[in-house]
PDB file of C-alpha atoms in Angstrom:
ATOM      1  CA  GLY A   7      -7.674  -4.251  18.084  1.00 36.00           C
ATOM      2  CA  GLU A   8     -10.104  -4.413  15.252  1.00 39.00           C
ATOM      3  CA  SER A   9      -9.759  -6.931  12.486  1.00 34.00           C
ATOM      4  CA  VAL A  10     -10.034  -4.997   9.275  1.00 33.00           C
ATOM      5  CA  GLY A  11      -9.042  -7.481   6.591  1.00 36.00           C
ATOM      6  CA  LEU A  12      -6.467  -6.990   3.880  1.00 44.00           C
ATOM      7  CA  HIS A  13      -7.711  -3.821   2.209  1.00 56.00           C
ATOM      8  CA  LEU A  14      -6.420  -0.648   3.809  1.00 72.00           C
ATOM      9  CA  PRO A  15      -8.186   2.662   3.228  1.00 90.00           C
ATOM     10  CA  THR A  16      -6.091   4.699   0.824  1.00 92.00           C
ATOM     11  CA  LEU A  17      -5.392   8.386   0.357  1.00 94.00           C
ATOM     12  CA  SER A  18      -3.558   9.881  -2.599  1.00 96.00           C
ATOM     13  CA  VAL A  19      -2.365  13.478  -2.525  1.00 96.00           C
ATOM     14  CA  GLN A  20      -0.253  15.665  -4.762  1.00 97.00           C
ATOM     15  CA  GLU A  21       3.200  16.561  -3.541  1.00 97.00           C
ATOM     16  CA  GLY A  22       3.026  19.883  -1.731  1.00 97.00           C
ATOM     17  CA  ASP A  23      -0.655  19.583  -0.807  1.00 96.00           C
ATOM     18  CA  ASN A  24      -1.889  19.031   2.736  1.00 96.00           C
ATOM     19  CA  SER A  25      -3.008  15.555   3.829  1.00 96.00           C
ATOM     20  CA  ILE A  26      -5.678  14.696   6.354  1.00 96.00           C
ATOM     21  CA  ILE A  27      -5.840  11.156   7.704  1.00 95.00           C
ATOM     22  CA  ASN A  28      -8.801  10.221   9.862  1.00 93.00           C
ATOM     23  CA  CYS A  29      -9.302   7.661  12.593  1.00 92.00           C
ATOM     24  CA  ALA A  30     -12.370   6.658  14.576  1.00 91.00           C
ATOM     25  CA  TYR A  31     -11.569   5.129  17.935  1.00 88.00           C
ATOM     26  CA  SER A  32     -13.756   2.747  19.833  1.00 81.00           C
ATOM     27  CA  ASN A  33     -13.233   3.189  23.554  1.00 86.00           C
ATOM     28  CA  SER A  34     -14.650   6.303  25.204  1.00 87.00           C
ATOM     29  CA  ALA A  35     -12.347   5.629  28.175  1.00 88.00           C
ATOM     30  CA  SER A  36      -9.220   6.009  26.043  1.00 88.00           C
ATOM     31  CA  ASP A  37      -7.155   8.929  27.256  1.00 88.00           C
ATOM     32  CA  TYR A  38      -3.966   8.753  25.239  1.00 91.00           C
ATOM     33  CA  PHE A  39      -3.609   8.639  21.463  1.00 93.00           C
ATOM     34  CA  ILE A  40      -0.632   8.192  19.186  1.00 94.00           C
ATOM     35  CA  TRP A  41      -0.048   8.386  15.451  1.00 96.00           C
ATOM     36  CA  TYR A  42       2.510   6.044  13.928  1.00 96.00           C
ATOM     37  CA  LYS A  43       3.954   5.930  10.413  1.00 97.00           C
ATOM     38  CA  GLN A  44       4.960   2.556   8.996  1.00 97.00           C
ATOM     39  CA  GLU A  45       7.012   2.281   5.848  1.00 95.00           C
ATOM     40  CA  SER A  46       7.212  -0.951   3.934  1.00 91.00           C
ATOM     41  CA  GLY A  47       9.376  -3.511   5.704  1.00 87.00           C
ATOM     42  CA  LYS A  48       9.854  -1.358   8.808  1.00 92.00           C
ATOM     43  CA  GLY A  49       8.373  -1.061  12.266  1.00 95.00           C
ATOM     44  CA  PRO A  50       5.927   1.715  13.205  1.00 96.00           C
ATOM     45  CA  GLN A  51       7.611   5.083  13.759  1.00 96.00           C
ATOM     46  CA  PHE A  52       6.242   7.517  16.361  1.00 95.00           C
ATOM     47  CA  ILE A  53       4.930  10.752  14.831  1.00 96.00           C
ATOM     48  CA  ILE A  54       2.943  12.605  17.476  1.00 96.00           C
ATOM     49  CA  ASP A  55       0.767  11.944  20.502  1.00 94.00           C
ATOM     50  CA  ILE A  56      -2.049  13.695  22.318  1.00 94.00           C
ATOM     51  CA  ARG A  57      -3.743  13.237  25.675  1.00 92.00           C
ATOM     52  CA  SER A  58      -7.478  13.453  26.154  1.00 91.00           C
ATOM     53  CA  ASN A  59      -7.276  16.745  28.047  1.00 92.00           C
ATOM     54  CA  MET A  60      -6.219  18.415  24.796  1.00 94.00           C
ATOM     55  CA  ASP A  61      -8.007  18.822  21.466  1.00 96.00           C
ATOM     56  CA  LYS A  62      -5.080  19.886  19.313  1.00 97.00           C
ATOM     57  CA  ARG A  63      -1.347  19.405  19.268  1.00 97.00           C
ATOM     58  CA  GLN A  64       1.192  20.515  16.687  1.00 97.00           C
ATOM     59  CA  GLY A  65       4.540  19.125  15.690  1.00 95.00           C
ATOM     60  CA  GLN A  66       6.851  19.711  12.794  1.00 93.00           C
ATOM     61  CA  ARG A  67       4.577  19.744   9.717  1.00 96.00           C
ATOM     62  CA  VAL A  68       2.002  17.643  11.573  1.00 98.00           C
ATOM     63  CA  THR A  69      -1.071  18.474  13.620  1.00 98.00           C
ATOM     64  CA  VAL A  70      -3.280  16.061  15.529  1.00 97.00           C
ATOM     65  CA  LEU A  71      -6.889  16.950  16.301  1.00 97.00           C
ATOM     66  CA  LEU A  72      -8.969  15.090  18.855  1.00 96.00           C
ATOM     67  CA  ASN A  73     -12.763  15.218  19.017  1.00 95.00           C
ATOM     68  CA  LYS A  74     -13.843  13.224  22.053  1.00 92.00           C
ATOM     69  CA  THR A  75     -17.525  13.883  21.466  1.00 93.00           C
ATOM     70  CA  VAL A  76     -17.556  11.788  18.298  1.00 92.00           C
ATOM     71  CA  LYS A  77     -14.474   9.714  19.166  1.00 92.00           C
ATOM     72  CA  HIS A  78     -12.519  10.940  16.173  1.00 93.00           C
ATOM     73  CA  LEU A  79      -8.865  11.627  15.671  1.00 93.00           C
ATOM     74  CA  SER A  80      -7.169  13.190  12.661  1.00 95.00           C
ATOM     75  CA  LEU A  81      -3.611  13.717  11.507  1.00 97.00           C
ATOM     76  CA  GLN A  82      -2.859  16.653   9.262  1.00 97.00           C
ATOM     77  CA  ILE A  83       0.389  16.711   7.315  1.00 97.00           C
ATOM     78  CA  ALA A  84       1.371  20.031   5.786  1.00 97.00           C
ATOM     79  CA  ALA A  85       3.148  20.280   2.423  1.00 97.00           C
ATOM     80  CA  THR A  86       3.157  16.521   1.903  1.00 97.00           C
ATOM     81  CA  GLN A  87       6.415  15.123   0.556  1.00 96.00           C
ATOM     82  CA  PRO A  88       7.249  11.847  -1.249  1.00 96.00           C
ATOM     83  CA  GLY A  89       8.921  10.590   1.923  1.00 96.00           C
ATOM     84  CA  ASP A  90       5.544  10.804   3.677  1.00 97.00           C
ATOM     85  CA  SER A  91       4.238   7.871   1.615  1.00 97.00           C
ATOM     86  CA  ALA A  92       3.539   5.093   4.129  1.00 97.00           C
ATOM     87  CA  VAL A  93       0.786   3.443   6.146  1.00 96.00           C
ATOM     88  CA  TYR A  94      -0.417   5.598   9.025  1.00 97.00           C
ATOM     89  CA  PHE A  95      -1.915   4.053  12.163  1.00 95.00           C
ATOM     90  CA  CYS A  96      -3.678   5.684  15.063  1.00 94.00           C
ATOM     91  CA  ALA A  97      -3.391   3.925  18.408  1.00 93.00           C
ATOM     92  CA  GLU A  98      -5.300   4.430  21.655  1.00 91.00           C
ATOM     93  CA  LYS A  99      -4.612   3.606  25.264  1.00 88.00           C
ATOM     94  CA  VAL A 100      -6.794   3.524  28.374  1.00 83.00           C
ATOM     95  CA  GLY A 101      -5.288   4.835  31.601  1.00 76.00           C
ATOM     96  CA  SER A 102      -2.558   2.560  32.931  1.00 73.00           C
ATOM     97  CA  ALA A 103      -3.441  -0.272  30.533  1.00 76.00           C
ATOM     98  CA  ARG A 104      -0.368  -1.892  29.098  1.00 78.00           C
ATOM     99  CA  GLN A 105      -1.358  -2.203  25.492  1.00 85.00           C
ATOM    100  CA  LEU A 106      -1.863   0.118  22.594  1.00 90.00           C
ATOM    101  CA  THR A 107      -4.924  -0.689  20.492  1.00 91.00           C
ATOM    102  CA  PHE A 108      -4.309   0.096  16.853  1.00 92.00           C
ATOM    103  CA  GLY A 109      -6.751   1.269  14.224  1.00 86.00           C
ATOM    104  CA  SER A 110      -6.976  -0.151  10.733  1.00 83.00           C
ATOM    105  CA  GLY A 111      -4.350   2.037   9.082  1.00 92.00           C
ATOM    106  CA  THR A 112      -4.453   4.302   6.030  1.00 95.00           C
ATOM    107  CA  GLN A 113      -2.127   3.975   3.054  1.00 95.00           C
ATOM    108  CA  LEU A 114      -0.926   7.447   2.037  1.00 96.00           C
ATOM    109  CA  THR A 115       0.510   7.802  -1.467  1.00 96.00           C
ATOM    110  CA  VAL A 116       2.142  11.059  -2.511  1.00 96.00           C
ATOM    111  CA  LEU A 117       1.900  11.721  -6.230  1.00 94.00           C
ATOM    112  CA  PRO A 118       4.605  13.704  -8.066  1.00 89.00           C
TER     113      PRO A 118
ATOM    114  CA  GLU B  19      15.894   5.162  14.290  1.00 67.00           C
ATOM    115  CA  THR B  20      14.555   4.265  17.728  1.00 72.00           C
ATOM    116  CA  GLY B  21      17.475   2.281  19.106  1.00 89.00           C
ATOM    117  CA  VAL B  22      15.240  -0.799  19.482  1.00 95.00           C
ATOM    118  CA  THR B  23      16.806  -3.782  17.758  1.00 96.00           C
ATOM    119  CA  GLN B  24      15.322  -7.164  16.908  1.00 97.00           C
ATOM    120  CA  SER B  25      16.757 -10.427  15.673  1.00 97.00           C
ATOM    121  CA  PRO B  26      16.530 -12.238  13.409  1.00 97.00           C
ATOM    122  CA  THR B  27      15.066 -10.051  10.664  1.00 96.00           C
ATOM    123  CA  HIS B  28      13.483 -12.979   8.838  1.00 96.00           C
ATOM    124  CA  LEU B  29      12.736 -16.546   9.816  1.00 96.00           C
ATOM    125  CA  ILE B  30      11.126 -19.570   8.152  1.00 98.00           C
ATOM    126  CA  LYS B  31       9.777 -22.410  10.270  1.00 98.00           C
ATOM    127  CA  THR B  32       7.492 -25.376   9.739  1.00 98.00           C
ATOM    128  CA  ARG B  33       4.242 -26.074  11.510  1.00 98.00           C
ATOM    129  CA  GLY B  34       4.746 -27.580  14.975  1.00 98.00           C
ATOM    130  CA  GLN B  35       8.200 -26.129  15.486  1.00 98.00           C
ATOM    131  CA  GLN B  36       9.215 -23.645  18.166  1.00 98.00           C
ATOM    132  CA  VAL B  37      10.730 -20.199  17.631  1.00 98.00           C
ATOM    133  CA  THR B  38      12.528 -17.608  19.783  1.00 98.00           C
ATOM    134  CA  LEU B  39      12.640 -13.961  18.781  1.00 98.00           C
ATOM    135  CA  ARG B  40      14.859 -11.398  20.485  1.00 98.00           C
ATOM    136  CA  CYS B  41      14.605  -7.696  21.277  1.00 97.00           C
ATOM    137  CA  SER B  42      16.974  -5.149  22.771  1.00 96.00           C
ATOM    138  CA  SER B  43      15.243  -2.128  24.203  1.00 92.00           C
ATOM    139  CA  GLN B  44      16.208   1.494  23.750  1.00 89.00           C
ATOM    140  CA  SER B  45      18.747   2.814  26.238  1.00 86.00           C
ATOM    141  CA  GLY B  46      16.994   4.005  29.394  1.00 85.00           C
ATOM    142  CA  HIS B  47      13.837   1.987  28.744  1.00 89.00           C
ATOM    143  CA  ASN B  48      12.813  -0.746  31.194  1.00 90.00           C
ATOM    144  CA  THR B  49       9.603  -2.008  29.608  1.00 91.00           C
ATOM    145  CA  VAL B  50       9.176  -4.179  26.542  1.00 94.00           C
ATOM    146  CA  SER B  51       5.923  -4.936  24.724  1.00 95.00           C
ATOM    147  CA  TRP B  52       5.439  -7.478  21.960  1.00 97.00           C
ATOM    148  CA  TYR B  53       2.954  -7.185  19.112  1.00 97.00           C
ATOM    149  CA  GLN B  54       1.918  -9.397  16.220  1.00 98.00           C
ATOM    150  CA  GLN B  55       1.124  -7.712  12.915  1.00 96.00           C
ATOM    151  CA  ALA B  56      -0.595  -9.755  10.229  1.00 94.00           C
ATOM    152  CA  LEU B  57      -0.340  -8.553   6.644  1.00 90.00           C
ATOM    153  CA  GLY B  58      -2.551  -5.529   6.017  1.00 88.00           C
ATOM    154  CA  GLN B  59      -3.557  -5.105   9.645  1.00 91.00           C
ATOM    155  CA  GLY B  60      -2.525  -3.068  12.652  1.00 93.00           C
ATOM    156  CA  PRO B  61      -0.331  -4.559  15.368  1.00 96.00           C
ATOM    157  CA  GLN B  62      -2.063  -6.706  18.012  1.00 96.00           C
ATOM    158  CA  PHE B  63      -0.762  -6.692  21.596  1.00 95.00           C
ATOM    159  CA  ILE B  64       0.686  -9.996  22.795  1.00 97.00           C
ATOM    160  CA  PHE B  65       2.154  -9.088  26.206  1.00 95.00           C
ATOM    161  CA  GLN B  66       4.374  -6.674  28.081  1.00 93.00           C
ATOM    162  CA  TYR B  67       7.352  -7.244  30.376  1.00 93.00           C
ATOM    163  CA  TYR B  68       8.457  -4.947  33.192  1.00 90.00           C
ATOM    164  CA  ARG B  69      11.032  -5.767  35.847  1.00 87.00           C
ATOM    165  CA  GLU B  70      11.457  -9.229  34.338  1.00 91.00           C
ATOM    166  CA  GLU B  71       7.795 -10.136  34.867  1.00 92.00           C
ATOM    167  CA  GLU B  72       4.799 -10.307  32.553  1.00 91.00           C
ATOM    168  CA  ASN B  73       2.909  -7.087  33.105  1.00 87.00           C
ATOM    169  CA  GLY B  74      -0.172  -7.504  30.931  1.00 89.00           C
ATOM    170  CA  ARG B  75      -1.312  -9.894  28.224  1.00 93.00           C
ATOM    171  CA  GLY B  76      -3.501  -9.703  25.165  1.00 93.00           C
ATOM    172  CA  ASN B  77      -5.722 -12.380  23.686  1.00 94.00           C
ATOM    173  CA  PHE B  78      -3.004 -14.869  22.772  1.00 97.00           C
ATOM    174  CA  PRO B  79      -2.764 -18.528  23.853  1.00 97.00           C
ATOM    175  CA  PRO B  80      -0.216 -19.780  26.418  1.00 97.00           C
ATOM    176  CA  ARG B  81       2.030 -21.165  23.681  1.00 98.00           C
ATOM    177  CA  PHE B  82       3.120 -17.525  23.316  1.00 98.00           C
ATOM    178  CA  SER B  83       5.508 -16.847  26.179  1.00 97.00           C
ATOM    179  CA  GLY B  84       8.303 -14.465  26.959  1.00 97.00           C
ATOM    180  CA  LEU B  85      11.181 -13.442  29.127  1.00 96.00           C
ATOM    181  CA  GLN B  86      12.823 -10.213  30.146  1.00 96.00           C
ATOM    182  CA  PHE B  87      16.435 -10.103  31.292  1.00 95.00           C
ATOM    183  CA  PRO B  88      18.141  -7.835  33.860  1.00 93.00           C
ATOM    184  CA  ASN B  89      19.450  -5.637  31.023  1.00 92.00           C
ATOM    185  CA  TYR B  90      15.788  -5.185  29.921  1.00 92.00           C
ATOM    186  CA  SER B  91      16.217  -7.136  26.687  1.00 95.00           C
ATOM    187  CA  SER B  92      13.464  -9.608  25.966  1.00 97.00           C
ATOM    188  CA  GLU B  93      12.570 -12.809  24.166  1.00 98.00           C
ATOM    189  CA  LEU B  94       9.313 -13.965  22.623  1.00 98.00           C
ATOM    190  CA  ASN B  95       8.867 -17.729  22.382  1.00 98.00           C
ATOM    191  CA  VAL B  96       6.173 -19.413  20.340  1.00 98.00           C
ATOM    192  CA  ASN B  97       5.625 -23.157  20.670  1.00 98.00           C
ATOM    193  CA  ALA B  98       3.747 -25.508  18.371  1.00 98.00           C
ATOM    194  CA  LEU B  99       3.769 -23.058  15.480  1.00 98.00           C
ATOM    195  CA  GLU B 100       0.644 -22.783  13.345  1.00 98.00           C
ATOM    196  CA  LEU B 101       0.287 -21.424   9.836  1.00 97.00           C
ATOM    197  CA  ASP B 102      -1.630 -18.409  11.195  1.00 97.00           C
ATOM    198  CA  ASP B 103       1.406 -17.435  13.282  1.00 98.00           C
ATOM    199  CA  SER B 104       2.986 -16.115  10.087  1.00 97.00           C
ATOM    200  CA  ALA B 105       3.301 -12.385  10.715  1.00 97.00           C
ATOM    201  CA  LEU B 106       5.609  -9.511  11.537  1.00 97.00           C
ATOM    202  CA  TYR B 107       6.513  -9.606  15.234  1.00 98.00           C
ATOM    203  CA  LEU B 108       7.236  -6.203  16.687  1.00 98.00           C
ATOM    204  CA  CYS B 109       8.935  -5.274  19.897  1.00 97.00           C
ATOM    205  CA  ALA B 110       8.333  -1.875  21.471  1.00 96.00           C
ATOM    206  CA  SER B 111      10.244  -0.346  24.350  1.00 93.00           C
ATOM    207  CA  SER B 112       9.119   2.295  26.795  1.00 90.00           C
ATOM    208  CA  SER B 113       9.877   3.526  30.276  1.00 84.00           C
ATOM    209  CA  GLY B 114       7.811   3.610  33.400  1.00 67.00           C
ATOM    210  CA  GLY B 115       6.200   0.182  33.452  1.00 56.00           C
ATOM    211  CA  ASP B 116       3.297   0.487  35.823  1.00 53.00           C
ATOM    212  CA  ARG B 117       2.534   4.091  35.013  1.00 55.00           C
ATOM    213  CA  GLY B 118       1.575   2.977  31.515  1.00 51.00           C
ATOM    214  CA  ARG B 119       1.582   6.432  29.999  1.00 58.00           C
ATOM    215  CA  GLU B 120       4.859   6.456  28.162  1.00 74.00           C
ATOM    216  CA  THR B 121       5.237   6.332  24.421  1.00 86.00           C
ATOM    217  CA  GLN B 122       6.165   2.972  22.955  1.00 91.00           C
ATOM    218  CA  TYR B 123       8.972   2.974  20.391  1.00 93.00           C
ATOM    219  CA  PHE B 124       9.062   0.108  17.936  1.00 96.00           C
ATOM    220  CA  GLY B 125      11.858  -1.945  16.496  1.00 96.00           C
ATOM    221  CA  PRO B 126      12.044  -3.050  12.845  1.00 96.00           C
ATOM    222  CA  GLY B 127      10.329  -6.376  13.517  1.00 97.00           C
ATOM    223  CA  THR B 128      10.997 -10.022  12.736  1.00 98.00           C
ATOM    224  CA  ARG B 129       9.153 -11.461   9.738  1.00 97.00           C
ATOM    225  CA  LEU B 130       8.122 -15.048  10.562  1.00 98.00           C
ATOM    226  CA  LEU B 131       6.841 -17.423   7.889  1.00 97.00           C
ATOM    227  CA  VAL B 132       5.366 -20.754   8.977  1.00 98.00           C
ATOM    228  CA  LEU B 133       5.099 -23.402   6.269  1.00 97.00           C
TER     229      LEU B 133
END
C-alpha cells in the first residue's frame, strides 16, 4: 500500500446531496476492487465491489464506476445522510494474490 | 456487523515486550488475513492464514508471526515490540483461500499502544 501521511483528503457535502469519492489505483493488473467505509474506532465495513470485466455496479444508494484506461475508481453515494460520515477506502487485488492493497482514504463529512 | 470478533479491544505494552492478538472468523469462513493500520493511513497487509498455514505475507519482519486453529480462529504474535508497532490491528475473514477472489470482512480491530 501507499504511504500517504497523516492528512486524509476530505469531502464535505450537504445532507441530501450526492457524494462522489474518487480513487486512483496503481496496478494495471488489478482485477478486483472494493470500497470500504470506516467509522471512527471501528474496522472497515464492506460497501460494494466490482471486477475488472465491469465498468459500473450499483447497490443500495451506492454506485461504483471503474475506468481501467486511466486506472480510476469512484464511489457515488446518493442522497447522502449523516450516517454516511466516515473515512472511505478503495482497495485493489490482483488475481489470486492474498492481500488487498488499500488507497489513502477520503474523509467524508455530511453537513446538516 | 460482520461476525468477525477480535480481542482484546485495547492493549498497552512497553518496548521489547511480546503481544498476542486474537481473531474469530465469520461463520463459514476458512481464511484469515491480518492488517496493520497506522493512524491516518489505510490498512497494510501483514499475512494470511488458510488451512492452518501461512498463505501469503506482506512486507513485515519475522517478529510478526501467526497461527490458525482448526476452528479457523487465528492469532497474531508480535515479538520485541517497537514504538512504531503502535497501530490498529485488523483481522479480516473470507472463504476460499487459494482462489483469492472472495471479499474480506473485517473485525473491529485491536488498538495497540507501545510505550
